[in-house]
Amino acid sequence: MSQSVFSGRHLPVGLVAFVALLLPLTAMGVEPQTSLIAGNHSPAVEKLVAPQPAPIDQMLTMRIYLNPSHRDELEHLLLAQQDPTSPSYHKWLKTGEFDQRFRPDPESRAAIAGWLKEQGFEVSQSPNGRAIKFTGTVAQAQSAFSVAIYSTDGGKNYGNFADPAVPTQFAGSIGFIDGLDNLRGSHTSMHFTPGSPADTHPLAPAVHASSKLQLAANDDVGQPVTINKRTGFGPSDFYTFYDVNPLLNKSINGTGGGCIGLAEISDYPDAAVTSFDNTFKLAAATITRVVASDSDNPGLNDREDESMLDIEYAHTFAPGAAIRFYLSDPATFSGNVIQATVDALDTAVSENLCSSISISIESCGFPSSFYTGALHTTYANAASQGQTVFVAEGDQGAAEFDVDP
């Protein structure tokens, strides 16, 4: 038998070959086979002007969102729950049952976390086990995922120009890699074209939650309402426009033990809610604040008015329903309001207490795999439990993040 020298000893060539099979490919100087995570770069990256390489020592906070296991079974269940001829029709999963049946494969999750640590990242798990959080530099991210990250302003806004690559054995388990860009926050701002009707029309003063509400003469809730001396819509207007009065007259008003979940990123002043209810002669709202487990209460910020509007009109349309106010802090996600909103949504779905959940914060501008990977799992979880998630289309509809000049 042929002999080979190994650590000063002669070993059979066949044994050397066997030992080589046990060594990681990277230890032998061979790169593992990789696969792309399709749709995992922002479409906004093409709009960067004169991009330059992002600072290689800039720290990034990233997350890998994992696909659920048994996906074919999950899709079949969701269809069956909506099929009146199926034995599973409207038989909703109980709290925690979704994770018991469809949580990401623990072995795959551990293997991916181990690989990230090998790349030099600091790694931690999300509370629900569906994501792996990790931090590292631009240089580490570029090396690990075979991408180039560029910026136009020294790293303030940055993005990867191509889809990231991961070892092929992990590709089927990964739905989305977040944090390689932050371009969803650097969108075209709404503006007025000089000389246009919008430009020449006198603008209303800014209206905040603390603005004083005043009813028209006789304090009649059916009369127009004024805010900062300008006429606006009140609850009675919405009852008329959406034909809600016939329902309210039949006591279909949200009573019965259910609740409405609101996914928010700013707290609200309690006194403002009380003022609204008193002004429009609504019963006092029953509101419970719930802060996401991996976040903090963000306090009052520039989204306060959004939170107030959601509370006021959820209570207007269903005055008998309790409201659970789910909060997450964008600071937890490097200022990303969309990720914070999804964090609040995840909390509402995990609790599984409210059959209706409302999101009014914009959730557009992400790479496509965010919707088909990360967010799809949350929506599937909600649907399997019989929860309905309502999502606003945005203040400017399809033009929310890209307004023609």
Short mmCIF file of C-alpha atoms in Angstrom, two decimals:
data_model
loop_
_atom_site.label_atom_id
_atom_site.label_comp_id
_atom_site.label_asym_id
_atom_site.label_seq_id
_atom_site.Cartn_x
_atom_site.Cartn_y
_atom_site.Cartn_z
CA MET A 1 0.00 0.00 0.00
CA SER A 2 1.25 3.50 -0.79
CA GLN A 3 2.54 5.53 2.18
CA SER A 4 2.30 9.26 2.99
CA VAL A 5 4.06 11.46 5.57
CA PHE A 6 1.67 13.00 8.20
CA SER A 7 3.02 14.70 11.35
CA GLY A 8 6.31 12.84 11.04
CA ARG A 9 4.61 9.46 10.60
CA HIS A 10 3.88 7.32 7.58
CA LEU A 11 0.14 6.78 7.00
CA PRO A 12 -1.70 4.94 4.24
CA VAL A 13 -2.86 7.24 1.45
CA GLY A 14 -6.40 5.92 1.87
CA LEU A 15 -6.45 7.03 5.49
CA VAL A 16 -5.17 10.49 4.52
CA ALA A 17 -8.03 10.80 2.04
CA PHE A 18 -10.50 9.78 4.74
CA VAL A 19 -9.14 12.40 7.17
CA ALA A 20 -9.41 15.03 4.43
CA LEU A 21 -13.11 14.25 4.05
CA LEU A 22 -13.62 15.03 7.73
CA LEU A 23 -12.01 18.47 7.51
CA PRO A 24 -14.15 21.54 6.67
CA LEU A 25 -13.69 22.65 3.10
CA THR A 26 -12.53 26.07 4.27
CA ALA A 27 -9.76 24.46 6.32
CA MET A 28 -8.50 22.83 3.11
CA GLY A 29 -8.48 26.13 1.23
CA VAL A 30 -11.64 25.29 -0.72
CA GLU A 31 -14.56 27.73 -0.74
CA PRO A 32 -17.96 26.11 0.02
CA GLN A 33 -20.62 26.22 -2.67
CA THR A 34 -22.88 29.25 -2.27
CA SER A 35 -26.35 30.29 -3.38
CA LEU A 36 -27.91 33.72 -3.71
CA ILE A 37 -30.82 34.93 -1.57
CA ALA A 38 -32.85 36.30 -4.47
CA GLY A 39 -34.48 39.71 -4.20
CA ASN A 40 -32.36 40.70 -1.19
CA HIS A 41 -31.09 44.11 -2.31
CA SER A 42 -33.01 47.36 -2.30
CA PRO A 43 -34.31 48.72 -5.63
CA ALA A 44 -33.29 52.15 -4.34
CA VAL A 45 -29.61 51.24 -4.61
CA GLU A 46 -29.70 52.03 -8.32
CA LYS A 47 -30.62 55.64 -7.48
CA LEU A 48 -27.51 56.32 -5.44
CA VAL A 49 -25.60 59.22 -6.99
CA ALA A 50 -21.82 58.81 -7.35
CA PRO A 51 -21.66 55.90 -4.89
CA GLN A 52 -18.46 55.19 -3.03
CA PRO A 53 -17.50 52.16 -0.92
CA ALA A 54 -19.04 52.40 2.54
CA PRO A 55 -16.56 52.78 5.44
CA ILE A 56 -15.27 49.28 6.06
CA ASP A 57 -15.19 49.73 9.85
CA GLN A 58 -18.80 50.97 10.08
CA MET A 59 -20.85 48.75 12.39
CA LEU A 60 -24.02 47.14 11.05
CA THR A 61 -26.87 45.53 12.98
CA MET A 62 -28.29 42.69 10.90
CA ARG A 63 -30.87 39.93 11.12
CA ILE A 64 -31.39 36.69 9.26
CA TYR A 65 -35.08 35.83 9.10
CA LEU A 66 -35.62 32.10 8.88
CA ASN A 67 -38.25 30.30 6.82
CA PRO A 68 -40.83 28.20 8.66
CA SER A 69 -40.45 24.44 8.53
CA HIS A 70 -42.99 22.18 6.79
CA ARG A 71 -43.99 24.97 4.41
CA ASP A 72 -46.12 22.75 2.15
CA GLU A 73 -48.13 21.63 5.18
CA LEU A 74 -48.53 25.26 6.28
CA GLU A 75 -49.83 26.43 2.90
CA HIS A 76 -52.27 23.50 2.80
CA LEU A 77 -53.54 24.38 6.29
CA LEU A 78 -54.12 28.03 5.37
CA LEU A 79 -56.16 27.03 2.32
CA ALA A 80 -58.15 24.43 4.28
CA GLN A 81 -59.01 26.92 7.03
CA GLN A 82 -60.75 29.11 4.42
CA ASP A 83 -62.49 26.24 2.59
CA PRO A 84 -66.08 25.69 3.81
CA THR A 85 -65.93 22.06 2.62
CA SER A 86 -62.81 21.26 4.65
CA PRO A 87 -62.88 19.69 8.14
CA SER A 88 -60.32 22.38 9.07
CA TYR A 89 -62.61 25.27 8.08
CA HIS A 90 -62.24 28.09 10.66
CA LYS A 91 -60.45 25.77 13.09
CA TRP A 92 -57.80 28.23 14.16
CA LEU A 93 -54.49 27.35 15.76
CA LYS A 94 -54.15 28.12 19.44
CA THR A 95 -51.52 30.45 20.88
CA GLY A 96 -48.06 28.94 20.44
CA GLU A 97 -49.27 26.11 18.20
CA PHE A 98 -47.89 27.74 15.04
CA ASP A 99 -44.36 27.69 16.46
CA GLN A 100 -44.78 24.13 17.69
CA ARG A 101 -45.67 22.95 14.19
CA PHE A 102 -43.85 25.35 11.87
CA ARG A 103 -40.98 26.96 13.74
CA PRO A 104 -37.67 27.07 11.86
CA ASP A 105 -35.65 23.88 12.05
CA PRO A 106 -33.55 24.14 15.26
CA GLU A 107 -30.56 22.34 13.73
CA SER A 108 -30.49 24.66 10.73
CA ARG A 109 -30.82 27.69 13.01
CA ALA A 110 -27.91 26.51 15.16
CA ALA A 111 -25.78 25.78 12.10
CA ILE A 112 -26.40 29.24 10.61
CA ALA A 113 -25.64 30.90 13.96
CA GLY A 114 -22.40 28.91 14.15
CA TRP A 115 -21.42 29.94 10.63
CA LEU A 116 -22.04 33.61 11.47
CA LYS A 117 -19.79 33.31 14.52
CA GLU A 118 -17.09 31.79 12.30
CA GLN A 119 -17.31 34.94 10.16
CA GLY A 120 -16.54 37.04 13.24
CA PHE A 121 -20.05 38.35 13.97
CA GLU A 122 -21.58 38.84 17.43
CA VAL A 123 -24.69 36.64 17.38
CA SER A 124 -27.95 36.47 19.41
CA GLN A 125 -31.35 34.83 18.90
CA SER A 126 -34.70 36.61 18.61
CA PRO A 127 -37.28 35.91 21.34
CA ASN A 128 -39.49 33.82 19.01
CA GLY A 129 -36.59 31.95 17.40
CA ARG A 130 -37.54 33.05 13.88
CA ALA A 131 -34.58 35.36 13.41
CA ILE A 132 -30.89 35.49 14.23
CA LYS A 133 -29.54 38.89 15.19
CA PHE A 134 -25.88 39.64 14.53
CA THR A 135 -23.58 42.64 14.42
CA GLY A 136 -20.36 43.28 12.59
CA THR A 137 -18.50 45.67 10.33
CA VAL A 138 -19.12 46.48 6.69
CA ALA A 139 -15.93 44.59 5.87
CA GLN A 140 -17.19 41.45 7.64
CA ALA A 141 -20.58 41.66 5.92
CA GLN A 142 -19.01 42.11 2.49
CA SER A 143 -16.73 39.12 3.02
CA ALA A 144 -19.37 36.81 4.52
CA PHE A 145 -22.09 37.51 1.96
CA SER A 146 -19.94 38.28 -1.12
CA VAL A 147 -21.48 41.72 -1.63
CA ALA A 148 -20.19 45.24 -2.15
CA ILE A 149 -21.78 47.86 0.10
CA TYR A 150 -21.79 51.43 -1.19
CA SER A 151 -22.80 54.83 0.16
CA THR A 152 -23.06 58.39 -1.10
CA ASP A 153 -22.65 60.17 2.21
CA GLY A 154 -19.95 58.43 4.18
CA GLY A 155 -22.16 55.62 5.46
CA LYS A 156 -25.29 57.50 6.53
CA ASN A 157 -27.27 55.82 3.74
CA TYR A 158 -25.83 52.59 2.35
CA GLY A 159 -26.80 49.51 0.41
CA ASN A 160 -25.56 46.30 -1.19
CA PHE A 161 -25.54 46.41 -5.00
CA ALA A 162 -26.34 42.70 -5.47
CA ASP A 163 -28.07 39.84 -3.71
CA PRO A 164 -26.08 38.25 -0.86
CA ALA A 165 -24.67 34.74 -1.14
CA VAL A 166 -24.70 32.14 1.64
CA PRO A 167 -23.49 28.54 1.85
CA THR A 168 -25.88 26.47 -0.24
CA GLN A 169 -26.88 24.22 2.66
CA PHE A 170 -28.39 27.29 4.41
CA ALA A 171 -30.16 28.91 1.45
CA GLY A 172 -33.44 27.03 1.85
CA SER A 173 -33.69 28.02 5.50
CA ILE A 174 -33.13 31.77 4.99
CA GLY A 175 -36.04 34.01 4.01
CA PHE A 176 -34.38 37.41 4.25
CA ILE A 177 -31.14 39.04 5.39
CA ASP A 178 -31.80 42.48 6.85
CA GLY A 179 -29.31 45.23 7.60
CA LEU A 180 -27.12 45.14 4.50
CA ASP A 181 -28.87 48.37 3.48
CA ASN A 182 -30.92 51.13 5.07
CA LEU A 183 -32.22 52.73 1.88
CA ARG A 184 -35.89 52.19 2.65
CA GLY A 185 -35.58 55.21 4.95
CA SER A 186 -33.98 57.52 2.39
CA HIS A 187 -36.89 58.02 0.04
CA THR A 188 -37.95 60.97 -2.07
CA SER A 189 -39.77 63.47 0.11
CA MET A 190 -43.17 64.86 -0.79
CA HIS A 191 -42.85 68.37 -2.12
CA PHE A 192 -44.84 71.07 -3.87
CA THR A 193 -44.14 71.96 -7.49
CA PRO A 194 -43.57 75.74 -7.61
CA GLY A 195 -46.63 77.55 -8.94
CA SER A 196 -48.94 74.54 -8.57
CA PRO A 197 -52.32 74.80 -6.79
CA ALA A 198 -50.83 72.93 -3.83
CA ASP A 199 -47.98 75.43 -3.68
CA THR A 200 -50.16 78.53 -3.78
CA HIS A 201 -52.97 77.23 -1.53
CA PRO A 202 -52.77 78.47 2.08
CA LEU A 203 -51.69 75.55 4.20
CA ALA A 204 -53.41 74.54 7.40
CA PRO A 205 -51.43 74.93 10.63
CA ALA A 206 -49.80 71.76 11.90
CA VAL A 207 -52.22 69.71 13.98
CA HIS A 208 -50.85 67.69 16.89
CA ALA A 209 -52.38 65.45 19.49
CA SER A 210 -52.40 68.37 21.91
CA SER A 211 -54.50 70.57 19.57
CA LYS A 212 -57.75 71.78 21.08
CA LEU A 213 -60.87 70.24 19.55
CA GLN A 214 -63.88 72.53 19.29
CA LEU A 215 -67.40 71.59 18.22
CA ALA A 216 -69.58 73.96 16.26
CA ALA A 217 -72.48 75.82 17.83
CA ASN A 218 -74.75 74.03 20.29
CA ASP A 219 -72.07 71.41 21.05
CA ASP A 220 -73.83 69.01 18.65
CA VAL A 221 -71.70 65.99 17.74
CA GLY A 222 -73.48 65.90 14.38
CA GLN A 223 -72.16 69.34 13.49
CA PRO A 224 -68.80 70.07 11.85
CA VAL A 225 -65.73 70.10 14.06
CA THR A 226 -63.01 72.73 14.01
CA ILE A 227 -59.33 72.16 14.72
CA ASN A 228 -57.15 75.26 14.95
CA LYS A 229 -60.04 77.21 13.38
CA ARG A 230 -60.25 74.91 10.36
CA THR A 231 -63.19 72.59 9.65
CA GLY A 232 -62.40 68.89 9.68
CA PHE A 233 -63.98 65.44 9.83
CA GLY A 234 -65.29 64.10 13.12
CA PRO A 235 -66.74 60.72 14.13
CA SER A 236 -70.23 61.59 12.89
CA ASP A 237 -68.82 62.33 9.42
CA PHE A 238 -67.16 58.92 9.29
CA TYR A 239 -70.35 57.22 10.48
CA THR A 240 -72.14 58.83 7.53
CA PHE A 241 -69.47 58.24 4.90
CA TYR A 242 -68.97 54.58 5.82
CA ASP A 243 -72.63 53.88 6.67
CA VAL A 244 -71.78 52.78 10.20
CA ASN A 245 -74.93 54.07 11.92
CA PRO A 246 -77.13 51.05 11.02
CA LEU A 247 -74.59 48.80 12.73
CA LEU A 248 -74.29 50.97 15.81
CA ASN A 249 -78.07 51.21 16.05
CA LYS A 250 -78.17 47.40 16.27
CA SER A 251 -75.50 47.45 19.01
CA ILE A 252 -72.91 46.00 16.65
CA ASN A 253 -70.13 48.07 18.15
CA GLY A 254 -67.28 45.76 19.12
CA THR A 255 -68.63 44.49 22.41
CA GLY A 256 -68.36 40.79 23.15
CA GLY A 257 -64.87 40.35 24.56
CA GLY A 258 -62.75 40.90 21.46
CA CYS A 259 -60.11 43.56 20.97
CA ILE A 260 -58.38 45.61 18.29
CA GLY A 261 -54.59 45.46 18.12
CA LEU A 262 -52.67 48.56 16.98
CA ALA A 263 -49.01 48.23 15.92
CA GLU A 264 -47.28 51.52 16.81
CA ILE A 265 -43.85 53.13 17.26
CA SER A 266 -44.76 56.10 19.48
CA ASP A 267 -46.56 56.36 22.77
CA TYR A 268 -49.52 58.73 23.21
CA PRO A 269 -50.73 61.21 25.85
CA ASP A 270 -53.60 59.75 27.87
CA ALA A 271 -55.15 63.20 28.34
CA ALA A 272 -55.54 63.62 24.58
CA VAL A 273 -57.55 60.40 24.29
CA THR A 274 -59.77 61.51 27.16
CA SER A 275 -60.31 64.88 25.49
CA PHE A 276 -61.33 63.23 22.23
CA ASP A 277 -63.78 60.88 23.93
CA ASN A 278 -65.33 63.70 25.96
CA THR A 279 -65.60 66.03 22.98
CA PHE A 280 -67.43 63.50 20.83
CA LYS A 281 -69.39 61.93 23.67
CA LEU A 282 -67.77 58.51 23.31
CA ALA A 283 -67.47 56.08 26.18
CA ALA A 284 -64.02 56.01 27.72
CA ALA A 285 -61.66 53.87 25.67
CA THR A 286 -60.19 50.74 27.27
CA ILE A 287 -56.55 50.71 26.20
CA THR A 288 -53.70 48.42 27.27
CA ARG A 289 -50.11 49.26 26.37
CA VAL A 290 -47.94 46.26 25.42
CA VAL A 291 -44.23 46.84 24.77
CA ALA A 292 -42.46 44.32 22.52
CA SER A 293 -40.26 41.98 24.55
CA ASP A 294 -37.04 42.88 22.72
CA SER A 295 -37.70 46.63 22.75
CA ASP A 296 -38.43 49.55 25.05
CA ASN A 297 -41.26 52.07 25.17
CA PRO A 298 -40.10 54.74 22.67
CA GLY A 299 -41.98 57.49 24.49
CA LEU A 300 -43.50 60.35 22.54
CA ASN A 301 -41.90 61.07 19.16
CA ASP A 302 -42.83 62.43 15.74
CA ARG A 303 -45.24 59.50 15.21
CA GLU A 304 -47.38 60.52 18.18
CA ASP A 305 -50.12 61.92 15.93
CA GLU A 306 -50.26 58.64 14.01
CA SER A 307 -50.76 56.74 17.25
CA MET A 308 -53.47 59.14 18.37
CA LEU A 309 -55.33 58.92 15.06
CA ASP A 310 -55.27 55.11 15.19
CA ILE A 311 -56.60 55.04 18.75
CA GLU A 312 -59.28 57.66 18.17
CA TYR A 313 -60.79 56.07 15.08
CA ALA A 314 -60.43 52.47 16.13
CA HIS A 315 -62.47 53.55 19.15
CA THR A 316 -64.84 55.59 16.97
CA PHE A 317 -65.79 52.67 14.72
CA ALA A 318 -65.90 50.05 17.48
CA PRO A 319 -66.59 51.95 20.70
CA GLY A 320 -67.32 48.73 22.59
CA ALA A 321 -64.03 47.01 21.73
CA ALA A 322 -60.95 47.08 23.93
CA ILE A 323 -57.71 48.26 22.33
CA ARG A 324 -54.30 46.68 22.80
CA PHE A 325 -51.61 49.19 21.90
CA TYR A 326 -48.46 47.32 20.79
CA LEU A 327 -45.29 49.43 21.00
CA SER A 328 -41.78 48.99 19.66
CA ASP A 329 -38.90 51.46 19.59
CA PRO A 330 -37.25 52.24 16.21
CA ALA A 331 -34.00 52.86 18.11
CA THR A 332 -33.87 49.09 18.71
CA PHE A 333 -33.58 48.69 14.93
CA SER A 334 -31.08 51.48 14.21
CA GLY A 335 -33.92 53.95 13.61
CA ASN A 336 -35.79 51.71 11.16
CA VAL A 337 -39.49 52.52 11.67
CA ILE A 338 -40.66 49.64 9.46
CA GLN A 339 -38.77 46.98 11.38
CA ALA A 340 -40.05 48.45 14.64
CA THR A 341 -43.61 48.29 13.30
CA VAL A 342 -43.14 44.65 12.30
CA ASP A 343 -41.74 43.97 15.79
CA ALA A 344 -44.94 45.39 17.30
CA LEU A 345 -46.97 43.31 14.84
CA ASP A 346 -45.05 40.14 15.79
CA THR A 347 -45.91 40.81 19.43
CA ALA A 348 -49.62 41.16 18.61
CA VAL A 349 -49.58 37.93 16.62
CA SER A 350 -47.63 36.03 19.28
CA GLU A 351 -50.10 37.11 21.99
CA ASN A 352 -53.03 36.09 19.78
CA LEU A 353 -55.56 38.07 21.82
CA CYS A 354 -57.02 40.41 19.17
CA SER A 355 -58.85 39.12 16.11
CA SER A 356 -58.22 42.40 14.26
CA ILE A 357 -54.82 44.08 13.97
CA SER A 358 -54.22 47.42 12.28
CA ILE A 359 -50.98 48.83 10.82
CA SER A 360 -50.89 52.42 9.62
CA ILE A 361 -47.10 52.90 9.43
CA GLU A 362 -45.76 52.56 5.88
CA SER A 363 -44.12 49.19 5.20
CA CYS A 364 -42.90 49.67 1.65
CA GLY A 365 -39.40 50.19 0.29
CA PHE A 366 -37.86 46.88 1.37
CA PRO A 367 -36.25 44.35 -0.97
CA SER A 368 -38.80 41.87 -2.30
CA SER A 369 -37.54 38.95 -0.19
CA PHE A 370 -38.56 40.85 2.97
CA TYR A 371 -42.20 40.43 1.98
CA THR A 372 -41.96 36.88 0.63
CA GLY A 373 -39.64 35.75 3.41
CA ALA A 374 -39.76 37.59 6.73
CA LEU A 375 -43.17 39.27 6.64
CA HIS A 376 -44.97 36.35 4.98
CA THR A 377 -44.31 34.15 8.01
CA THR A 378 -45.87 36.69 10.37
CA TYR A 379 -48.97 37.05 8.18
CA ALA A 380 -49.26 33.27 7.83
CA ASN A 381 -49.07 32.94 11.61
CA ALA A 382 -51.83 35.51 12.04
CA ALA A 383 -54.07 33.95 9.39
CA SER A 384 -53.68 30.46 10.89
CA GLN A 385 -54.97 31.86 14.21
CA GLY A 386 -57.96 33.61 12.60
CA GLN A 387 -56.48 37.08 12.99
CA THR A 388 -57.12 39.70 10.29
CA VAL A 389 -54.33 42.22 9.64
CA PHE A 390 -55.33 45.54 8.06
CA VAL A 391 -52.53 47.52 6.39
CA ALA A 392 -52.84 51.14 5.27
CA GLU A 393 -52.01 51.85 1.64
CA GLY A 394 -50.04 54.98 2.54
CA ASP A 395 -50.92 58.65 2.53
CA GLN A 396 -49.92 58.96 -1.13
CA GLY A 397 -50.82 55.45 -2.30
CA ALA A 398 -48.36 54.06 -4.82
CA ALA A 399 -46.42 57.33 -4.74
CA GLU A 400 -45.57 57.01 -1.03
CA PHE A 401 -41.84 56.54 -1.57
CA ASP A 402 -41.35 57.84 -5.10
CA VAL A 403 -43.00 61.11 -6.08
CA ASP A 404 -42.54 62.48 -9.60
CA PRO A 405 -40.87 65.92 -9.61
#
